[in-house]
PDB file of C-alpha atoms and ligand atoms in Angstrom:
ATOM      1  CA  UNK A   1       2.424  31.875   7.509  1.00  0.00           C
ATOM      2  CA  UNK A   2       1.036  28.440   7.248  1.00  0.00           C
ATOM      3  CA  UNK A   3       2.768  28.123   3.808  1.00  0.00           C
ATOM      4  CA  UNK A   4       6.106  28.579   5.528  1.00  0.00           C
ATOM      5  CA  UNK A   5       5.567  26.195   8.036  1.00  0.00           C
ATOM      6  CA  UNK A   6       4.131  23.533   5.376  1.00  0.00           C
ATOM      7  CA  UNK A   7       7.502  24.283   3.368  1.00  0.00           C
ATOM      8  CA  UNK A   8       9.689  23.524   6.384  1.00  0.00           C
ATOM      9  CA  UNK A   9       7.655  20.348   7.447  1.00  0.00           C
ATOM     10  CA  UNK A  10       7.812  18.919   3.877  1.00  0.00           C
ATOM     11  CA  UNK A  11      11.531  19.241   3.882  1.00  0.00           C
ATOM     12  CA  UNK A  12      11.565  17.287   7.143  1.00  0.00           C
ATOM     13  CA  UNK A  13       9.108  14.659   5.507  1.00  0.00           C
ATOM     14  CA  UNK A  14      11.419  14.407   2.639  1.00  0.00           C
ATOM     15  CA  UNK A  15      14.390  13.798   4.959  1.00  0.00           C
ATOM     16  CA  UNK A  16      12.623  11.245   6.815  1.00  0.00           C
ATOM     17  CA  UNK A  17      11.668   9.495   3.572  1.00  0.00           C
ATOM     18  CA  UNK A  18      15.249   9.347   2.524  1.00  0.00           C
ATOM     19  CA  UNK A  19      16.323   7.849   5.947  1.00  0.00           C
ATOM     20  CA  UNK A  20      13.727   5.184   5.918  1.00  0.00           C
ATOM     21  CA  UNK A  21      14.893   3.826   2.594  1.00  0.00           C
ATOM     22  CA  UNK A  22      18.648   4.347   3.315  1.00  0.00           C
ATOM     23  CA  UNK A  23      18.113   2.267   6.491  1.00  0.00           C
ATOM     24  CA  UNK A  24      16.099  -0.218   4.956  1.00  0.00           C
ATOM     25  CA  UNK A  25      18.480  -0.832   2.168  1.00  0.00           C
ATOM     26  CA  UNK A  26      21.289  -1.426   4.762  1.00  0.00           C
ATOM     27  CA  UNK A  27      19.042  -3.678   6.785  1.00  0.00           C
ATOM     28  CA  UNK A  28      18.105  -5.787   3.799  1.00  0.00           C
ATOM     29  CA  UNK A  29      21.698  -5.889   2.603  1.00  0.00           C
ATOM     30  CA  UNK A  30      22.941  -7.629   6.028  1.00  0.00           C
ATOM     31  CA  UNK A  31      20.213 -10.383   5.681  1.00  0.00           C
ATOM     32  CA  UNK A  32      18.583 -11.653   8.713  1.00  0.00           C
ATOM     33  CA  UNK A  33      19.995 -11.080  12.151  1.00  0.00           C
ATOM     34  CA  UNK A  34      19.896  -8.889  15.316  1.00  0.00           C
ATOM     35  CA  UNK A  35      21.485  -5.869  13.816  1.00  0.00           C
ATOM     36  CA  UNK A  36      19.225  -5.796  10.728  1.00  0.00           C
ATOM     37  CA  UNK A  37      16.151  -5.964  13.192  1.00  0.00           C
ATOM     38  CA  UNK A  38      17.573  -3.107  15.102  1.00  0.00           C
ATOM     39  CA  UNK A  39      18.039  -1.020  12.095  1.00  0.00           C
ATOM     40  CA  UNK A  40      14.639  -1.849  10.708  1.00  0.00           C
ATOM     41  CA  UNK A  41      13.234  -0.838  14.145  1.00  0.00           C
ATOM     42  CA  UNK A  42      14.909   2.614  13.801  1.00  0.00           C
ATOM     43  CA  UNK A  43      13.505   2.788  10.251  1.00  0.00           C
ATOM     44  CA  UNK A  44       9.993   2.268  11.662  1.00  0.00           C
ATOM     45  CA  UNK A  45      10.649   5.044  14.120  1.00  0.00           C
ATOM     46  CA  UNK A  46      11.388   7.333  11.059  1.00  0.00           C
ATOM     47  CA  UNK A  47       8.026   6.197   9.574  1.00  0.00           C
ATOM     48  CA  UNK A  48       6.353   7.315  12.655  1.00  0.00           C
ATOM     49  CA  UNK A  49       7.930  10.684  12.312  1.00  0.00           C
ATOM     50  CA  UNK A  50       7.037  10.977   8.539  1.00  0.00           C
ATOM     51  CA  UNK A  51       3.456  10.056   9.632  1.00  0.00           C
ATOM     52  CA  UNK A  52       3.186  12.765  12.404  1.00  0.00           C
ATOM     53  CA  UNK A  53       4.652  15.446  10.137  1.00  0.00           C
ATOM     54  CA  UNK A  54       2.611  14.358   7.039  1.00  0.00           C
ATOM     55  CA  UNK A  55      -0.595  14.648   9.387  1.00  0.00           C
ATOM     56  CA  UNK A  56       0.296  18.035  10.412  1.00  0.00           C
ATOM     57  CA  UNK A  57       0.969  19.246   6.886  1.00  0.00           C
ATOM     58  CA  UNK A  58      -2.407  18.000   6.123  1.00  0.00           C
ATOM     59  CA  UNK A  59      -4.195  19.732   9.056  1.00  0.00           C
ATOM     60  CA  UNK A  60      -2.685  22.960   8.080  1.00  0.00           C
ATOM     61  CA  UNK A  61      -4.258  22.479   4.623  1.00  0.00           C
ATOM     62  CA  UNK A  62      -1.151  21.391   2.706  1.00  0.00           C
ATOM     63  CA  UNK A  63      -0.147  18.575   0.863  1.00  0.00           C
ATOM     64  CA  UNK A  64       2.686  16.137   2.108  1.00  0.00           C
ATOM     65  CA  UNK A  65       5.553  15.927  -0.097  1.00  0.00           C
ATOM     66  CA  UNK A  66       6.514  12.579  -1.240  1.00  0.00           C
ATOM     67  CA  UNK A  67       9.736  13.590  -2.881  1.00  0.00           C
ATOM     68  CA  UNK A  68      12.593  11.694  -1.399  1.00  0.00           C
ATOM     69  CA  UNK A  69      15.404  13.658   0.092  1.00  0.00           C
ATOM     70  CA  UNK A  70      19.123  12.995  -0.418  1.00  0.00           C
ATOM     71  CA  UNK A  71      20.168   9.336   0.220  1.00  0.00           C
ATOM     72  CA  UNK A  72      23.651   8.211   0.898  1.00  0.00           C
ATOM     73  CA  UNK A  73      24.551   5.282  -1.244  1.00  0.00           C
ATOM     74  CA  UNK A  74      27.960   4.092  -0.010  1.00  0.00           C
ATOM     75  CA  UNK A  75      29.581   0.797  -1.491  1.00  0.00           C
ATOM     76  CA  UNK A  76      29.730  -2.573  -0.195  1.00  0.00           C
ATOM     77  CA  UNK A  77      31.457  -2.145   3.187  1.00  0.00           C
ATOM     78  CA  UNK A  78      28.918  -2.300   6.227  1.00  0.00           C
ATOM     79  CA  UNK A  79      30.992   0.208   8.339  1.00  0.00           C
ATOM     80  CA  UNK A  80      30.633   2.724   5.583  1.00  0.00           C
ATOM     81  CA  UNK A  81      26.783   2.327   5.599  1.00  0.00           C
ATOM     82  CA  UNK A  82      26.587   2.914   9.143  1.00  0.00           C
ATOM     83  CA  UNK A  83      28.852   5.881   8.967  1.00  0.00           C
ATOM     84  CA  UNK A  84      26.527   7.227   6.298  1.00  0.00           C
ATOM     85  CA  UNK A  85      23.459   6.707   8.770  1.00  0.00           C
ATOM     86  CA  UNK A  86      25.214   8.602  11.418  1.00  0.00           C
ATOM     87  CA  UNK A  87      25.564  11.438   8.840  1.00  0.00           C
ATOM     88  CA  UNK A  88      21.942  11.221   8.150  1.00  0.00           C
ATOM     89  CA  UNK A  89      21.221  11.554  11.652  1.00  0.00           C
ATOM     90  CA  UNK A  90      23.561  14.399  11.956  1.00  0.00           C
ATOM     91  CA  UNK A  91      21.666  16.223   9.017  1.00  0.00           C
ATOM     92  CA  UNK A  92      18.237  15.533  10.575  1.00  0.00           C
ATOM     93  CA  UNK A  93      19.324  16.883  13.991  1.00  0.00           C
ATOM     94  CA  UNK A  94      20.724  20.101  12.354  1.00  0.00           C
ATOM     95  CA  UNK A  95      17.416  20.546  10.290  1.00  0.00           C
ATOM     96  CA  UNK A  96      15.067  19.969  13.228  1.00  0.00           C
ATOM     97  CA  UNK A  97      17.100  22.287  15.467  1.00  0.00           C
ATOM     98  CA  UNK A  98      16.843  24.932  12.751  1.00  0.00           C
ATOM     99  CA  UNK A  99      13.064  24.260  12.071  1.00  0.00           C
ATOM    100  CA  UNK A 100      12.297  24.429  15.820  1.00  0.00           C
ATOM    101  CA  UNK A 101      13.768  27.864  16.002  1.00  0.00           C
ATOM    102  CA  UNK A 102      12.013  28.981  12.738  1.00  0.00           C
ATOM    103  CA  UNK A 103       8.432  27.808  13.793  1.00  0.00           C
ATOM    104  CA  UNK A 104       6.539  29.477  16.342  1.00  0.00           C
ATOM    105  CA  UNK A 105       3.446  27.351  16.750  1.00  0.00           C
ATOM    106  CA  UNK A 106       3.939  25.679  20.128  1.00  0.00           C
ATOM    107  CA  UNK A 107       2.211  22.428  19.216  1.00  0.00           C
ATOM    108  CA  UNK A 108       4.368  21.897  16.137  1.00  0.00           C
ATOM    109  CA  UNK A 109       7.565  22.970  18.080  1.00  0.00           C
ATOM    110  CA  UNK A 110       6.784  20.296  20.503  1.00  0.00           C
ATOM    111  CA  UNK A 111       6.357  17.607  17.987  1.00  0.00           C
ATOM    112  CA  UNK A 112       9.728  18.768  16.277  1.00  0.00           C
ATOM    113  CA  UNK A 113      11.521  18.471  19.813  1.00  0.00           C
ATOM    114  CA  UNK A 114       9.915  15.160  20.367  1.00  0.00           C
ATOM    115  CA  UNK A 115      11.392  13.933  16.873  1.00  0.00           C
ATOM    116  CA  UNK A 116      14.735  15.621  17.516  1.00  0.00           C
ATOM    117  CA  UNK A 117      15.201  13.451  20.725  1.00  0.00           C
ATOM    118  CA  UNK A 118      14.576  10.303  18.759  1.00  0.00           C
ATOM    119  CA  UNK A 119      17.205  11.396  16.093  1.00  0.00           C
ATOM    120  CA  UNK A 120      19.834  12.140  18.872  1.00  0.00           C
ATOM    121  CA  UNK A 121      19.134   8.626  20.233  1.00  0.00           C
ATOM    122  CA  UNK A 122      19.396   7.097  16.669  1.00  0.00           C
ATOM    123  CA  UNK A 123      22.864   8.855  16.021  1.00  0.00           C
ATOM    124  CA  UNK A 124      24.325   7.107  19.211  1.00  0.00           C
ATOM    125  CA  UNK A 125      22.933   3.862  17.998  1.00  0.00           C
ATOM    126  CA  UNK A 126      24.570   4.075  14.623  1.00  0.00           C
ATOM    127  CA  UNK A 127      27.938   5.364  16.108  1.00  0.00           C
ATOM    128  CA  UNK A 128      27.633   2.034  18.045  1.00  0.00           C
ATOM    129  CA  UNK A 129      26.897  -0.050  14.963  1.00  0.00           C
ATOM    130  CA  UNK A 130      29.902   1.387  13.286  1.00  0.00           C
ATOM    131  CA  UNK A 131      32.046  -0.600  15.791  1.00  0.00           C
ATOM    132  CA  UNK A 132      29.604  -3.477  15.854  1.00  0.00           C
ATOM    133  CA  UNK A 133      29.784  -4.399  12.135  1.00  0.00           C
ATOM    134  CA  UNK A 134      33.512  -3.990  12.274  1.00  0.00           C
ATOM    135  CA  UNK A 135      33.849  -6.650  15.192  1.00  0.00           C
ATOM    136  CA  UNK A 136      31.165  -8.952  13.681  1.00  0.00           C
ATOM    137  CA  UNK A 137      32.616  -8.421  10.144  1.00  0.00           C
ATOM    138  CA  UNK A 138      29.102  -7.984   8.843  1.00  0.00           C
ATOM    139  CA  UNK A 139      28.882  -8.656   4.989  1.00  0.00           C
ATOM    140  CA  UNK A 140      27.019  -7.257   2.086  1.00  0.00           C
ATOM    141  CA  UNK A 141      24.832 -10.141   1.218  1.00  0.00           C
ATOM    142  CA  UNK A 142      23.662  -8.668  -1.968  1.00  0.00           C
ATOM    143  CA  UNK A 143      24.623 -10.381  -5.154  1.00  0.00           C
ATOM    144  CA  UNK A 144      24.451  -9.439  -8.951  1.00  0.00           C
ATOM    145  CA  UNK A 145      21.902 -12.348  -9.672  1.00  0.00           C
ATOM    146  CA  UNK A 146      19.729 -11.343 -12.634  1.00  0.00           C
ATOM    147  CA  UNK A 147      17.242 -13.289 -14.221  1.00  0.00           C
ATOM    148  CA  UNK A 148      13.330 -13.683 -14.205  1.00  0.00           C
ATOM    149  CA  UNK A 149      13.006 -14.418 -10.501  1.00  0.00           C
ATOM    150  CA  UNK A 150      15.049 -11.359  -9.686  1.00  0.00           C
ATOM    151  CA  UNK A 151      13.130  -9.359 -12.279  1.00  0.00           C
ATOM    152  CA  UNK A 152       9.798 -10.472 -10.561  1.00  0.00           C
ATOM    153  CA  UNK A 153      10.900  -9.491  -7.109  1.00  0.00           C
ATOM    154  CA  UNK A 154      12.217  -6.176  -8.093  1.00  0.00           C
ATOM    155  CA  UNK A 155       8.886  -5.375 -10.105  1.00  0.00           C
ATOM    156  CA  UNK A 156       7.138  -6.397  -6.840  1.00  0.00           C
ATOM    157  CA  UNK A 157       9.281  -4.170  -4.734  1.00  0.00           C
ATOM    158  CA  UNK A 158       8.594  -1.250  -7.117  1.00  0.00           C
ATOM    159  CA  UNK A 159       4.976  -1.831  -7.085  1.00  0.00           C
ATOM    160  CA  UNK A 160       4.882  -2.058  -3.243  1.00  0.00           C
ATOM    161  CA  UNK A 161       6.809   1.145  -2.799  1.00  0.00           C
ATOM    162  CA  UNK A 162       4.338   2.992  -5.233  1.00  0.00           C
ATOM    163  CA  UNK A 163       1.457   1.935  -3.318  1.00  0.00           C
ATOM    164  CA  UNK A 164       2.845   2.595   0.027  1.00  0.00           C
ATOM    165  CA  UNK A 165       3.282   6.179  -0.995  1.00  0.00           C
ATOM    166  CA  UNK A 166      -0.031   6.321  -2.814  1.00  0.00           C
ATOM    167  CA  UNK A 167      -2.119   4.946   0.189  1.00  0.00           C
ATOM    168  CA  UNK A 168      -0.243   7.164   2.582  1.00  0.00           C
ATOM    169  CA  UNK A 169      -0.934  10.201   0.471  1.00  0.00           C
ATOM    170  CA  UNK A 170      -4.602   9.196   0.108  1.00  0.00           C
ATOM    171  CA  UNK A 171      -4.836   8.576   3.876  1.00  0.00           C
ATOM    172  CA  UNK A 172      -3.724  12.145   4.635  1.00  0.00           C
ATOM    173  CA  UNK A 173      -6.007  13.641   2.034  1.00  0.00           C
ATOM    174  CA  UNK A 174      -9.102  11.665   2.693  1.00  0.00           C
ATOM    175  CA  UNK A 175     -11.699  13.589   4.824  1.00  0.00           C
ATOM    176  CA  UNK A 176     -13.282  10.222   6.087  1.00  0.00           C
ATOM    177  CA  UNK A 177     -11.904   8.669   9.179  1.00  0.00           C
ATOM    178  CA  UNK A 178     -12.766   5.225   7.985  1.00  0.00           C
ATOM    179  CA  UNK A 179     -11.076   5.579   4.725  1.00  0.00           C
ATOM    180  CA  UNK A 180      -8.048   7.119   6.386  1.00  0.00           C
ATOM    181  CA  UNK A 181      -7.602   4.250   8.654  1.00  0.00           C
ATOM    182  CA  UNK A 182      -8.118   1.644   6.065  1.00  0.00           C
ATOM    183  CA  UNK A 183      -5.483   3.493   3.937  1.00  0.00           C
ATOM    184  CA  UNK A 184      -3.057   3.333   6.749  1.00  0.00           C
ATOM    185  CA  UNK A 185      -3.668  -0.185   7.508  1.00  0.00           C
ATOM    186  CA  UNK A 186      -3.202  -1.342   4.095  1.00  0.00           C
ATOM    187  CA  UNK A 187       0.096   0.835   3.539  1.00  0.00           C
ATOM    188  CA  UNK A 188       1.410  -1.180   6.404  1.00  0.00           C
ATOM    189  CA  UNK A 189       0.603  -4.406   4.855  1.00  0.00           C
ATOM    190  CA  UNK A 190       2.254  -3.136   1.817  1.00  0.00           C
ATOM    191  CA  UNK A 191       5.300  -2.441   3.582  1.00  0.00           C
ATOM    192  CA  UNK A 192       5.477  -5.934   4.962  1.00  0.00           C
ATOM    193  CA  UNK A 193       5.188  -7.128   1.341  1.00  0.00           C
ATOM    194  CA  UNK A 194       8.139  -4.752   0.312  1.00  0.00           C
ATOM    195  CA  UNK A 195      10.238  -6.280   3.118  1.00  0.00           C
ATOM    196  CA  UNK A 196       9.371  -9.953   2.239  1.00  0.00           C
ATOM    197  CA  UNK A 197      10.262  -9.504  -1.413  1.00  0.00           C
ATOM    198  CA  UNK A 198      13.651  -7.566  -0.718  1.00  0.00           C
ATOM    199  CA  UNK A 199      14.747 -10.270   1.852  1.00  0.00           C
ATOM    200  CA  UNK A 200      13.817 -13.066  -0.711  1.00  0.00           C
ATOM    201  CA  UNK A 201      15.847 -11.185  -3.267  1.00  0.00           C
ATOM    202  CA  UNK A 202      18.954 -10.798  -1.082  1.00  0.00           C
ATOM    203  CA  UNK A 203      18.741 -14.334   0.080  1.00  0.00           C
ATOM    204  CA  UNK A 204      18.736 -15.278  -3.687  1.00  0.00           C
ATOM    205  CA  UNK A 205      21.883 -13.091  -4.295  1.00  0.00           C
ATOM    206  CA  UNK A 206      20.172 -10.445  -5.985  1.00  0.00           C
ATOM    207  CA  UNK A 207      19.859  -6.856  -5.100  1.00  0.00           C
ATOM    208  CA  UNK A 208      16.731  -4.940  -4.350  1.00  0.00           C
ATOM    209  CA  UNK A 209      15.994  -1.680  -6.415  1.00  0.00           C
ATOM    210  CA  UNK A 210      13.831   0.365  -4.121  1.00  0.00           C
ATOM    211  CA  UNK A 211      12.431   2.900  -6.526  1.00  0.00           C
ATOM    212  CA  UNK A 212       8.771   3.768  -7.208  1.00  0.00           C
ATOM    213  CA  UNK A 213       6.686   4.765 -10.290  1.00  0.00           C
ATOM    214  CA  UNK A 214       4.174   7.676 -10.372  1.00  0.00           C
ATOM    215  CA  UNK A 215       1.494   7.733  -7.639  1.00  0.00           C
ATOM    216  CA  UNK A 216      -2.184   8.700  -8.116  1.00  0.00           C
ATOM    217  CA  UNK A 217      -2.687  12.474  -6.731  1.00  0.00           C
ATOM    218  CA  UNK A 218      -6.622  12.363  -6.711  1.00  0.00           C
ATOM    219  CA  UNK A 219      -8.129  14.735  -4.365  1.00  0.00           C
ATOM    220  CA  UNK A 220     -11.650  13.351  -4.388  1.00  0.00           C
ATOM    221  CA  UNK A 221     -12.194  10.320  -2.120  1.00  0.00           C
ATOM    222  CA  UNK A 222     -14.178   8.375  -4.933  1.00  0.00           C
ATOM    223  CA  UNK A 223     -11.387   9.053  -7.520  1.00  0.00           C
ATOM    224  CA  UNK A 224      -8.683   7.918  -4.902  1.00  0.00           C
ATOM    225  CA  UNK A 225     -10.607   4.584  -4.431  1.00  0.00           C
ATOM    226  CA  UNK A 226     -11.119   4.155  -7.959  1.00  0.00           C
ATOM    227  CA  UNK A 227      -7.297   4.474  -8.583  1.00  0.00           C
ATOM    228  CA  UNK A 228      -6.464   2.238  -5.782  1.00  0.00           C
ATOM    229  CA  UNK A 229      -8.754  -0.600  -6.800  1.00  0.00           C
ATOM    230  CA  UNK A 230      -7.521  -0.430 -10.338  1.00  0.00           C
ATOM    231  CA  UNK A 231      -3.798  -0.657  -9.155  1.00  0.00           C
ATOM    232  CA  UNK A 232      -4.738  -3.522  -6.832  1.00  0.00           C
ATOM    233  CA  UNK A 233      -6.553  -5.557  -9.583  1.00  0.00           C
ATOM    234  CA  UNK A 234      -3.706  -5.216 -11.956  1.00  0.00           C
ATOM    235  CA  UNK A 235      -1.172  -6.348  -9.604  1.00  0.00           C
ATOM    236  CA  UNK A 236      -3.314  -9.218  -8.114  1.00  0.00           C
ATOM    237  CA  UNK A 237      -3.383 -10.358 -11.763  1.00  0.00           C
ATOM    238  CA  UNK A 238       0.375  -9.849 -12.251  1.00  0.00           C
ATOM    239  CA  UNK A 239       1.298 -11.714  -9.059  1.00  0.00           C
ATOM    240  CA  UNK A 240      -0.848 -14.479 -10.107  1.00  0.00           C
ATOM    241  CA  UNK A 241       0.856 -14.642 -13.489  1.00  0.00           C
ATOM    242  CA  UNK A 242       4.315 -14.359 -11.927  1.00  0.00           C
ATOM    243  CA  UNK A 243       3.543 -17.271  -9.467  1.00  0.00           C
ATOM    244  CA  UNK A 244       2.977 -19.596 -12.341  1.00  0.00           C
ATOM    245  CA  UNK A 245       6.308 -18.915 -13.693  1.00  0.00           C
ATOM    246  CA  UNK A 246       8.204 -19.619 -10.334  1.00  0.00           C
ATOM    247  CA  UNK A 247       9.400 -22.943  -9.713  1.00  0.00           C
ATOM    248  CA  UNK A 248      10.523 -22.646  -6.169  1.00  0.00           C
ATOM    249  CA  UNK A 249       7.859 -23.991  -3.820  1.00  0.00           C
ATOM    250  CA  UNK A 250       8.291 -21.511  -0.906  1.00  0.00           C
ATOM    251  CA  UNK A 251       8.683 -18.486  -3.077  1.00  0.00           C
ATOM    252  CA  UNK A 252       5.639 -19.396  -5.128  1.00  0.00           C
ATOM    253  CA  UNK A 253       3.532 -19.532  -1.811  1.00  0.00           C
ATOM    254  CA  UNK A 254       4.897 -16.244  -0.737  1.00  0.00           C
ATOM    255  CA  UNK A 255       3.978 -14.507  -3.943  1.00  0.00           C
ATOM    256  CA  UNK A 256       0.462 -16.158  -3.676  1.00  0.00           C
ATOM    257  CA  UNK A 257       0.040 -15.076  -0.197  1.00  0.00           C
ATOM    258  CA  UNK A 258       0.934 -11.481  -1.120  1.00  0.00           C
ATOM    259  CA  UNK A 259      -1.584 -11.944  -4.274  1.00  0.00           C
ATOM    260  CA  UNK A 260      -4.282 -13.047  -1.613  1.00  0.00           C
ATOM    261  CA  UNK A 261      -3.717  -9.801   0.132  1.00  0.00           C
ATOM    262  CA  UNK A 262      -4.039  -7.715  -2.875  1.00  0.00           C
ATOM    263  CA  UNK A 263      -7.258  -9.334  -3.887  1.00  0.00           C
ATOM    264  CA  UNK A 264      -8.441  -8.524  -0.263  1.00  0.00           C
ATOM    265  CA  UNK A 265      -7.407  -4.918  -0.921  1.00  0.00           C
ATOM    266  CA  UNK A 266      -9.271  -4.559  -3.974  1.00  0.00           C
ATOM    267  CA  UNK A 267     -12.482  -5.743  -2.472  1.00  0.00           C
ATOM    268  CA  UNK A 268     -11.827  -3.883   0.735  1.00  0.00           C
ATOM    269  CA  UNK A 269     -11.573  -0.623  -1.263  1.00  0.00           C
ATOM    270  CA  UNK A 270     -14.514  -1.538  -3.537  1.00  0.00           C
ATOM    271  CA  UNK A 271     -16.701  -1.584  -0.308  1.00  0.00           C
ATOM    272  CA  UNK A 272     -15.255   1.615   0.670  1.00  0.00           C
ATOM    273  CA  UNK A 273     -16.010   3.157  -2.724  1.00  0.00           C
ATOM    274  CA  UNK A 274     -19.603   1.809  -2.545  1.00  0.00           C
ATOM    275  CA  UNK A 275     -19.835   3.608   0.937  1.00  0.00           C
ATOM    276  CA  UNK A 276     -18.646   6.716  -0.354  1.00  0.00           C
ATOM    277  CA  UNK A 277     -21.081   6.605  -3.374  1.00  0.00           C
ATOM    278  CA  UNK A 278     -24.058   5.883  -1.048  1.00  0.00           C
ATOM    279  CA  UNK A 279     -23.210   8.540   1.198  1.00  0.00           C
ATOM    280  CA  UNK A 280     -22.791  11.031  -1.633  1.00  0.00           C
ATOM    281  CA  UNK A 281     -26.546   9.929  -3.061  1.00  0.00           C
ATOM    282  CA  UNK A 282     -28.023  10.398   0.393  1.00  0.00           C
ATOM    283  CA  UNK A 283     -26.615  13.793   0.680  1.00  0.00           C
ATOM    284  CA  UNK A 284     -28.154  14.714  -2.678  1.00  0.00           C
ATOM    285  CA  UNK A 285     -31.505  13.602  -1.660  1.00  0.00           C
TER     286      UNK A 285
HETATM  287 FE1  LIG B 301      13.046  10.785  11.920  1.00  0.00          FE
HETATM  288 FE1  LIG B 302       1.221  -5.441  -1.708  1.00  0.00          FE
HETATM  289 FE1  LIG B 303      -2.262  -4.235  -2.147  1.00  0.00          FE
END
């Protein structure tokens, strides 16, 4: 019974994941501005949906899926993107309606209805945005710039995306409230990093590649934290190296700001690991 619900909710999570990345891709491509902000706000609502659904899956004893559902990646025309986002919302609406019918648990039903009402509002917004981008002649600001700086930024984006997923997964699986909260907080901080890097890349006429690499799937808290510390130390070193290569002052500062955060993350996770170990020792005594 639970397995069936977990399977459905995981499909929902995969859909939210795809929507988040699809919308962010569009927002970044537009550059700074009111519309990009509105789209990012919708994307943040999808993140909350993902979070609620993943918590529910974990409560049911399942593992939240971090596979990404199908994304629509239309070409260079902003009206086409907004049309794709309308379609994404329509898919989500149909899926939630189906899952509300299929699931008997009243608490989960209520949650899905709550999410469904957001998706309906989002669809309306994207319909409106189709006209808006036509009127405002919104352009695709992404370019084909390659080279070392673009390479560094895309490497950073890939790293940030990977740790966002890894820390979220760890937060859902960690039994300790403290570890859970810290993991969530740091995942949010990594989302900021991803946004900064992607915006920087677009403003330099590059194109963000929002893909991730393998995430750590440890189940034991100490193992999770060890993996998280390892990755933070590696990327802190890599960002420091990258910053030395970058000539542009403000980009250098940005990379060093992110690097400082990563050092902080490594220290924070190290403290948590120490606490987890100390607690383990006390239990044994
Ligand atoms: Fe959603
Ligand atoms: Fe980061
Ligand atoms: Fe980090």
